[in-house]
Short mmCIF file of C-alpha atoms and ligand atoms in Angstrom, two decimals:
data_model
loop_
_atom_site.label_atom_id
_atom_site.label_comp_id
_atom_site.label_asym_id
_atom_site.label_seq_id
_atom_site.Cartn_x
_atom_site.Cartn_y
_atom_site.Cartn_z
CA MET I 1482 91.41 83.20 92.50
CA LYS I 1483 87.64 82.86 90.95
CA ASP I 1484 84.79 82.96 93.22
CA ARG I 1485 81.55 80.70 92.56
CA PHE I 1486 79.91 82.95 90.19
CA GLY I 1487 83.59 82.26 87.44
CA ARG I 1488 84.55 85.99 87.85
CA THR I 1489 88.04 86.50 88.25
CA ILE I 1490 88.70 88.06 92.14
CA GLU I 1491 91.80 90.33 91.95
CA TYR I 1492 90.82 93.59 94.31
CA MET I 1493 91.00 94.63 97.08
CA ARG I 1494 89.95 97.72 98.88
CA ILE I 1495 92.12 97.90 102.15
CA SER I 1496 89.57 100.67 105.32
CA VAL I 1497 92.72 101.89 106.69
CA THR I 1498 90.63 103.82 109.20
CA ASP I 1499 86.61 104.98 110.05
CA ARG I 1500 87.60 108.02 111.04
CA CYS I 1501 87.60 111.10 108.75
CA ASN I 1502 87.82 114.80 108.30
CA LEU I 1503 84.82 115.84 106.86
CA ARG I 1504 81.40 115.11 107.60
CA CYS I 1505 79.42 114.70 104.30
CA ARG I 1506 75.84 113.42 104.95
CA TYR I 1507 75.00 110.18 102.32
CA CYS I 1508 78.54 109.13 104.41
CA MET I 1509 79.52 109.94 108.54
CA PRO I 1510 77.06 111.78 110.90
CA ASP I 1511 78.25 114.01 113.70
CA ASP I 1512 77.68 111.84 116.04
CA ILE I 1513 79.08 108.39 115.03
CA GLU I 1514 80.91 106.60 117.47
CA LYS I 1515 84.82 106.12 116.86
CA ARG I 1516 86.60 102.27 116.69
CA PRO I 1517 89.66 103.32 119.61
CA MET I 1518 92.91 102.88 117.19
CA ASN I 1519 94.63 100.06 119.36
CA GLU I 1520 91.30 97.73 117.53
CA LEU I 1521 92.68 98.84 113.89
CA LEU I 1522 95.17 96.32 112.08
CA ARG I 1523 98.45 97.93 112.03
CA TYR I 1524 99.95 98.67 108.57
CA GLU I 1525 101.96 95.45 109.55
CA GLN I 1526 99.41 93.11 109.72
CA ILE I 1527 97.57 94.64 106.65
CA THR I 1528 100.89 94.02 104.63
CA GLU I 1529 100.42 89.94 105.71
CA LEU I 1530 96.95 89.48 105.09
CA ALA I 1531 97.37 91.54 101.39
CA GLN I 1532 100.74 89.01 101.46
CA ALA I 1533 98.46 85.82 102.19
CA ALA I 1534 95.78 87.67 99.46
CA ILE I 1535 98.82 88.18 97.14
CA LYS I 1536 98.76 84.57 97.09
CA CYS I 1537 95.11 83.82 96.54
CA GLY I 1538 95.34 86.08 93.31
CA ILE I 1539 94.94 89.34 93.97
CA THR I 1540 96.70 91.98 93.03
CA HIS I 1541 95.37 95.41 92.63
CA PHE I 1542 95.22 97.08 96.41
CA ARG I 1543 93.05 100.39 97.17
CA LEU I 1544 93.43 102.64 100.45
CA THR I 1545 89.83 103.67 101.22
CA GLY I 1546 88.43 104.65 104.84
CA GLY I 1547 87.11 106.86 106.42
CA GLU I 1548 89.46 109.42 104.93
CA PRO I 1549 92.69 107.48 104.29
CA LEU I 1550 95.02 110.23 104.47
CA VAL I 1551 94.06 111.01 108.65
CA ARG I 1552 95.65 107.93 109.84
CA LYS I 1553 99.25 108.86 110.44
CA GLY I 1554 102.13 106.87 108.07
CA VAL I 1555 99.59 105.99 105.83
CA THR I 1556 102.27 106.45 103.10
CA GLU I 1557 104.62 104.36 104.97
CA LEU I 1558 101.74 101.49 103.82
CA VAL I 1559 101.63 102.49 100.37
CA ARG I 1560 105.11 101.51 100.34
CA MET I 1561 104.91 98.18 102.16
CA LEU I 1562 102.19 97.37 99.78
CA LYS I 1563 103.62 98.44 96.42
CA ASN I 1564 107.51 96.51 97.57
CA LEU I 1565 105.41 93.13 97.86
CA PRO I 1566 105.76 90.65 95.06
CA GLY I 1567 103.23 90.26 93.59
CA THR I 1568 101.59 93.36 93.36
CA GLU I 1569 101.13 95.37 90.53
CA GLU I 1570 99.20 97.76 91.86
CA VAL I 1571 98.75 100.17 95.30
CA THR I 1572 96.13 102.89 94.31
CA LEU I 1573 93.64 105.36 97.19
CA THR I 1574 90.36 106.83 97.43
CA THR I 1575 90.33 110.16 99.26
CA ASN I 1576 88.30 113.70 99.65
CA GLY I 1577 92.02 115.45 98.75
CA ILE I 1578 92.46 117.47 102.13
CA LEU I 1579 95.26 116.35 102.67
CA LEU I 1580 96.31 116.28 99.48
CA PRO I 1581 98.32 119.27 99.61
CA ASP I 1582 100.95 118.26 102.14
CA LEU I 1583 101.34 113.78 101.15
CA ALA I 1584 100.94 114.33 97.28
CA GLY I 1585 104.36 114.15 96.79
CA THR I 1586 105.60 111.41 99.89
CA LEU I 1587 102.74 109.31 98.09
CA ALA I 1588 104.13 109.55 94.44
CA GLU I 1589 107.58 108.52 95.74
CA ALA I 1590 105.97 105.57 98.05
CA GLY I 1591 104.84 104.52 94.70
CA LEU I 1592 101.63 105.23 94.91
CA ASP I 1593 99.64 104.25 90.99
CA GLY I 1594 96.63 106.46 91.23
CA ILE I 1595 94.32 109.08 93.13
CA ASN I 1596 90.75 108.97 93.10
CA ILE I 1597 89.36 112.56 94.54
CA SER I 1598 86.35 112.60 95.67
CA LEU I 1599 84.47 116.19 94.96
CA ASP I 1600 80.99 116.66 94.84
CA THR I 1601 80.53 120.40 94.03
CA LEU I 1602 83.21 123.40 93.41
CA LYS I 1603 80.66 125.78 95.46
CA PRO I 1604 81.70 127.00 98.53
CA GLU I 1605 78.54 126.86 100.55
CA ARG I 1606 76.93 123.97 98.44
CA PHE I 1607 80.56 121.94 99.99
CA THR I 1608 79.32 123.16 103.48
CA MET I 1609 76.15 122.32 103.13
CA ILE I 1610 77.08 118.40 101.43
CA ALA I 1611 80.37 118.20 102.89
CA GLY I 1612 79.43 119.44 106.97
CA LYS I 1613 82.67 121.51 107.39
CA ASP I 1614 83.89 124.98 106.50
CA SER I 1615 84.34 125.55 103.08
CA GLY I 1616 88.27 126.82 103.18
CA LEU I 1617 88.68 122.88 102.95
CA LEU I 1618 87.15 122.63 99.36
CA ASP I 1619 90.07 124.65 98.41
CA ARG I 1620 92.22 122.38 99.79
CA THR I 1621 90.81 119.66 97.26
CA LEU I 1622 90.89 121.23 94.36
CA GLU I 1623 94.45 122.26 95.73
CA GLY I 1624 95.13 118.37 96.14
CA ILE I 1625 93.38 117.94 92.55
CA GLU I 1626 96.37 120.04 90.79
CA LYS I 1627 99.08 118.72 92.72
CA SER I 1628 97.86 115.32 91.55
CA VAL I 1629 98.04 115.77 87.72
CA GLU I 1630 101.06 118.08 88.42
CA LEU I 1631 103.36 114.78 90.07
CA GLY I 1632 102.23 112.62 87.19
CA LEU I 1633 99.56 110.56 89.28
CA ARG I 1634 97.21 109.14 87.51
CA THR I 1635 93.97 111.01 88.92
CA LYS I 1636 90.21 111.13 88.30
CA LEU I 1637 86.94 112.37 90.40
CA ASN I 1638 84.31 111.02 92.07
CA CYS I 1639 80.83 112.74 92.35
CA VAL I 1640 77.95 112.04 93.80
CA LEU I 1641 75.14 113.83 92.70
CA GLN I 1642 72.49 114.23 95.08
CA LYS I 1643 68.71 115.18 93.70
CA GLY I 1644 68.32 118.81 95.24
CA VAL I 1645 71.40 119.05 96.26
CA ASN I 1646 73.70 119.01 93.58
CA GLU I 1647 72.14 117.70 90.97
CA GLU I 1648 72.92 120.09 88.15
CA GLU I 1649 76.46 120.49 88.73
CA TRP I 1650 77.86 117.61 86.21
CA LYS I 1651 78.40 120.67 84.04
CA GLU I 1652 80.86 121.99 85.68
CA LEU I 1653 82.50 119.51 87.25
CA ILE I 1654 82.98 117.64 84.15
CA GLN I 1655 85.04 120.52 83.07
CA PHE I 1656 87.87 118.75 84.89
CA ALA I 1657 87.97 116.35 81.80
CA HIS I 1658 88.53 119.28 79.92
CA SER I 1659 91.85 120.12 79.24
CA ARG I 1660 93.40 117.75 81.63
CA PRO I 1661 94.11 114.19 81.96
CA ILE I 1662 91.73 113.48 84.81
CA ASP I 1663 89.04 110.93 84.65
CA VAL I 1664 85.76 112.23 85.95
CA ARG I 1665 83.10 109.96 87.31
CA PHE I 1666 80.05 109.72 88.37
CA ILE I 1667 78.76 107.17 91.20
CA GLU I 1668 74.89 106.15 92.26
CA MET I 1669 74.40 107.04 95.39
CA MET I 1670 74.07 103.45 97.64
CA PRO I 1671 71.50 102.08 100.22
CA ILE I 1672 74.37 102.00 102.35
CA GLY I 1673 74.78 103.61 106.15
CA CYS I 1674 72.87 107.45 105.17
CA GLY I 1675 73.19 106.86 101.61
CA ILE I 1676 69.72 104.72 102.39
CA LYS I 1677 68.38 109.06 103.38
CA VAL I 1678 68.81 110.62 100.32
CA GLU I 1679 67.87 110.92 97.26
CA GLY I 1680 70.46 110.71 94.22
CA ILE I 1681 70.54 110.75 90.54
CA GLY I 1682 70.25 107.41 88.29
CA ASN I 1683 73.05 107.19 85.47
CA ASP I 1684 70.65 107.47 83.05
CA GLU I 1685 69.44 110.19 83.94
CA LEU I 1686 72.92 111.62 83.72
CA MET I 1687 74.09 110.19 80.20
CA LYS I 1688 70.67 111.44 79.13
CA GLN I 1689 71.20 115.09 80.45
CA LEU I 1690 74.62 114.65 79.08
CA LEU I 1691 74.23 114.13 75.87
CA ALA I 1692 71.81 116.06 75.25
CA GLU I 1693 74.19 118.34 75.82
CA TYR I 1694 77.00 116.73 74.39
CA PRO I 1695 75.48 114.96 71.13
CA GLN I 1696 79.27 114.44 69.71
CA ALA I 1697 80.23 111.94 72.74
CA VAL I 1698 80.87 108.11 71.92
CA PRO I 1699 81.13 105.40 74.36
CA ASP I 1700 84.99 105.07 75.95
CA GLU I 1701 86.30 101.18 75.66
CA ARG I 1702 90.01 101.71 77.33
CA THR I 1703 90.72 99.52 80.18
CA HIS I 1704 91.27 102.68 82.46
CA GLY I 1705 91.38 100.98 85.78
CA SER I 1706 90.58 97.74 87.53
CA GLY I 1707 87.11 99.46 88.69
CA PRO I 1708 83.69 99.01 87.26
CA ALA I 1709 82.71 102.43 85.92
CA ARG I 1710 82.21 102.79 82.37
CA TYR I 1711 83.40 105.44 80.27
CA ILE I 1712 82.67 107.95 77.08
CA ARG I 1713 85.07 109.88 75.51
CA ILE I 1714 82.96 114.05 74.21
CA PRO I 1715 85.41 114.62 71.73
CA GLY I 1716 88.05 118.21 72.78
CA PHE I 1717 88.07 116.76 76.21
CA THR I 1718 91.71 115.26 77.27
CA GLY I 1719 90.00 112.75 80.04
CA SER I 1720 86.97 110.40 80.11
CA ILE I 1721 83.67 110.74 81.66
CA GLY I 1722 82.61 107.57 83.52
CA PHE I 1723 79.25 106.21 85.49
CA ILE I 1724 79.79 103.80 88.12
CA SER I 1725 75.81 102.32 88.04
CA ALA I 1726 76.39 100.87 91.43
CA VAL I 1727 72.65 100.81 91.81
CA HIS I 1728 71.02 100.48 88.47
CA GLY I 1729 73.78 99.37 85.98
CA PRO I 1730 74.57 95.64 85.07
CA PHE I 1731 77.52 96.14 87.75
CA CYS I 1732 78.13 92.33 89.79
CA SER I 1733 78.65 89.72 87.07
CA THR I 1734 81.87 91.82 86.55
CA CYS I 1735 82.45 92.62 90.05
CA ASN I 1736 86.68 91.82 90.62
CA ARG I 1737 86.74 92.65 94.30
CA ILE I 1738 86.73 91.98 98.56
CA ARG I 1739 86.88 94.53 101.08
CA LEU I 1740 89.10 94.58 104.38
CA THR I 1741 87.23 96.10 106.86
CA SER I 1742 89.86 98.73 109.32
CA THR I 1743 89.23 96.29 112.39
CA GLY I 1744 89.76 92.90 109.87
CA THR I 1745 86.70 91.67 108.82
CA LEU I 1746 86.66 90.54 105.20
CA LYS I 1747 83.85 91.33 103.23
CA SER I 1748 83.01 89.60 100.57
CA CYS I 1749 79.55 92.48 99.36
CA LEU I 1750 78.44 95.89 100.60
CA CYS I 1751 74.91 94.62 101.00
CA TYR I 1752 75.28 92.28 103.23
CA ASP I 1753 76.77 91.52 106.47
CA THR I 1754 78.74 89.13 106.23
CA GLY I 1755 82.39 88.17 106.19
CA MET I 1756 85.54 86.56 107.33
CA GLU I 1757 87.28 88.03 110.79
CA THR I 1758 90.44 88.38 110.69
CA SER I 1759 92.07 90.12 113.95
CA TRP I 1760 92.69 87.03 116.24
CA ILE I 1761 94.43 85.09 113.49
CA PHE I 1762 97.74 87.59 114.16
CA LYS I 1763 97.24 86.23 118.17
CA GLU I 1764 98.51 83.09 116.47
CA GLY I 1765 102.84 83.86 117.40
CA ASP I 1766 103.62 81.16 114.44
CA PRO I 1767 104.22 83.28 110.98
CA GLU I 1768 103.60 80.43 109.42
CA ALA I 1769 100.49 78.66 110.60
CA ARG I 1770 99.40 82.90 110.95
CA ALA I 1771 99.71 83.80 106.73
CA ALA I 1772 98.23 79.78 106.45
CA LEU I 1773 94.90 81.03 108.26
CA LEU I 1774 95.14 83.94 106.47
CA GLU I 1775 95.61 83.26 103.45
CA ASP I 1776 92.06 80.78 104.20
CA ALA I 1777 90.48 83.67 105.18
CA VAL I 1778 91.22 85.45 102.04
CA ARG I 1779 89.74 82.28 100.32
CA GLN I 1780 86.72 81.87 102.16
CA ALA I 1781 85.74 85.49 101.81
CA THR I 1782 86.31 85.26 98.00
CA LEU I 1783 83.55 81.99 98.19
CA MET I 1784 81.61 83.50 100.48
CA LYS I 1785 80.36 86.64 97.51
CA PRO I 1786 76.84 86.74 96.04
CA GLU I 1787 76.29 86.58 92.99
CA LYS I 1788 74.44 89.95 93.31
CA HIS I 1789 73.67 93.02 95.26
CA CYS I 1790 70.03 93.73 96.11
CA PHE I 1791 70.32 97.38 96.40
CA SER I 1792 67.01 97.43 94.13
CA GLU I 1793 65.25 95.19 96.90
CA PRO I 1794 66.24 97.76 100.67
CA GLU I 1795 65.01 95.55 102.90
CA LYS I 1796 67.22 92.61 101.57
CA ILE I 1797 70.17 94.28 102.73
CA THR I 1798 71.31 93.31 106.13
CA GLU I 1799 74.70 95.65 106.10
CA HIS I 1800 73.54 98.70 108.54
CA LYS I 1801 77.13 99.74 109.14
CA LEU I 1802 77.74 102.72 108.17
CA MET I 1803 79.94 103.65 104.55
CA THR I 1804 82.89 104.96 106.54
CA GLN I 1805 83.45 101.52 108.95
CA ILE I 1806 82.56 99.14 106.33
CA GLY I 1807 85.24 100.67 103.86
CA GLY I 1808 83.49 102.96 100.65
N1 SAM A 1037 86.93 109.46 102.78
C1 SAM A 1037 87.59 109.35 100.60
C2 SAM A 1037 86.64 109.47 99.90
O1 SAM A 1037 86.05 110.29 100.39
O2 SAM A 1037 87.31 109.49 98.92
C3 SAM A 1037 87.49 107.46 101.24
C4 SAM A 1037 86.19 106.65 101.55
S1 SAM A 1037 84.50 107.61 100.88
C5 SAM A 1037 83.59 106.78 101.58
C6 SAM A 1037 84.85 107.35 99.47
C7 SAM A 1037 83.66 106.48 98.42
O3 SAM A 1037 82.60 106.58 98.26
C8 SAM A 1037 83.90 108.91 98.21
O4 SAM A 1037 83.75 108.74 96.93
C9 SAM A 1037 82.18 109.57 98.51
O5 SAM A 1037 81.38 110.25 98.26
C10 SAM A 1037 82.00 107.59 98.36
N2 SAM A 1037 80.67 107.54 99.46
C11 SAM A 1037 80.20 107.32 100.57
N3 SAM A 1037 78.57 106.98 100.66
C12 SAM A 1037 78.26 106.52 99.93
C13 SAM A 1037 76.66 106.19 98.86
N4 SAM A 1037 75.54 106.16 100.34
N5 SAM A 1037 76.25 106.38 97.64
C14 SAM A 1037 77.56 106.14 97.17
N6 SAM A 1037 78.63 106.75 97.42
C15 SAM A 1037 79.05 106.98 98.54
FE1 SF4 A 1038 84.51 111.34 104.63
FE2 SF4 A 1038 84.96 110.68 102.46
FE3 SF4 A 1038 82.77 109.42 104.11
FE4 SF4 A 1038 82.99 111.61 102.93
S1 SF4 A 1038 82.41 110.58 102.00
S2 SF4 A 1038 82.41 111.69 104.96
S3 SF4 A 1038 85.64 112.69 102.93
S4 SF4 A 1038 84.94 109.31 104.36
#
């Protein structure tokens, strides 16, 4: 479906939970109150909504959170979404901690790709960034290897923070050296706790990277349905991606809407507007319900603003945390 600005909307990010087994300081503070489990959409409800979204032209679903792998039975949701006629891809974004246990079942359920978040390789820094025991870092590293071994399309998401891990891109990009992994750098967005943390702009990062690897060239190949721009470093198997959420030419190609874990369809990260869907599930007639859900997806798509307002944070009306919105 096209939005008001002629963009084709074909991608839905589905948050399955606002809970997480980490406490990254730019994302989820320690003392945050979580929504009761009975307020979260059930998997059958998410699947019904996805079915309606497919009718509106959505073909790609990405599960996120919070941490999607902490919700029990999430591999079953992957299977349910994957089996819907019209679904082209189901992917997932995770911190990777539970992947050593779940990667096999996810692959078997039909998962098409996985993005794993990794901001550091240094144990003491991991504790500082993620607020938990550094032993969990080994689980994430194991999860990355397992995902590659199983042949899942694997990408790393890294967020650089000034004075914290800003120089660590040099080590992180090595994952792309001899493995088929794309390593991507996401600019810190002034959303939730991210507003208090200074990130590193991708322009600056690109400058540093080109100084070290002057032989790097733009990589025009398609790497999925996201907004990342890629470069290739000769001799590297994977590519290096830049998700310039704040400073980049981002919105003109935006193709997504979001579903929060409690059933709000959101059209943009910046604004506190959206379509509530939880009430629709009280409708007993499946056909009427399907029509209402389809209408909600269309309305949410038409609500998409032309662009975000990250460069003018005073205009941001969304004050929820990333885990509550679905990152
Ligand atoms: N727990 C999963 C994970 O960490 O991959 C999925 C949810 S998390 C919110 C998704 C991604 O959003 C992670 O890569 C995280 O680093 C990123 N993120 C969280 N808050 C952010 C912010 N304020 N700016 C930029 N990226 C952010
Ligand atoms: Fe959890 Fe992901 Fe947020 Fe870190 S970035 S606190 S892993 S939801």
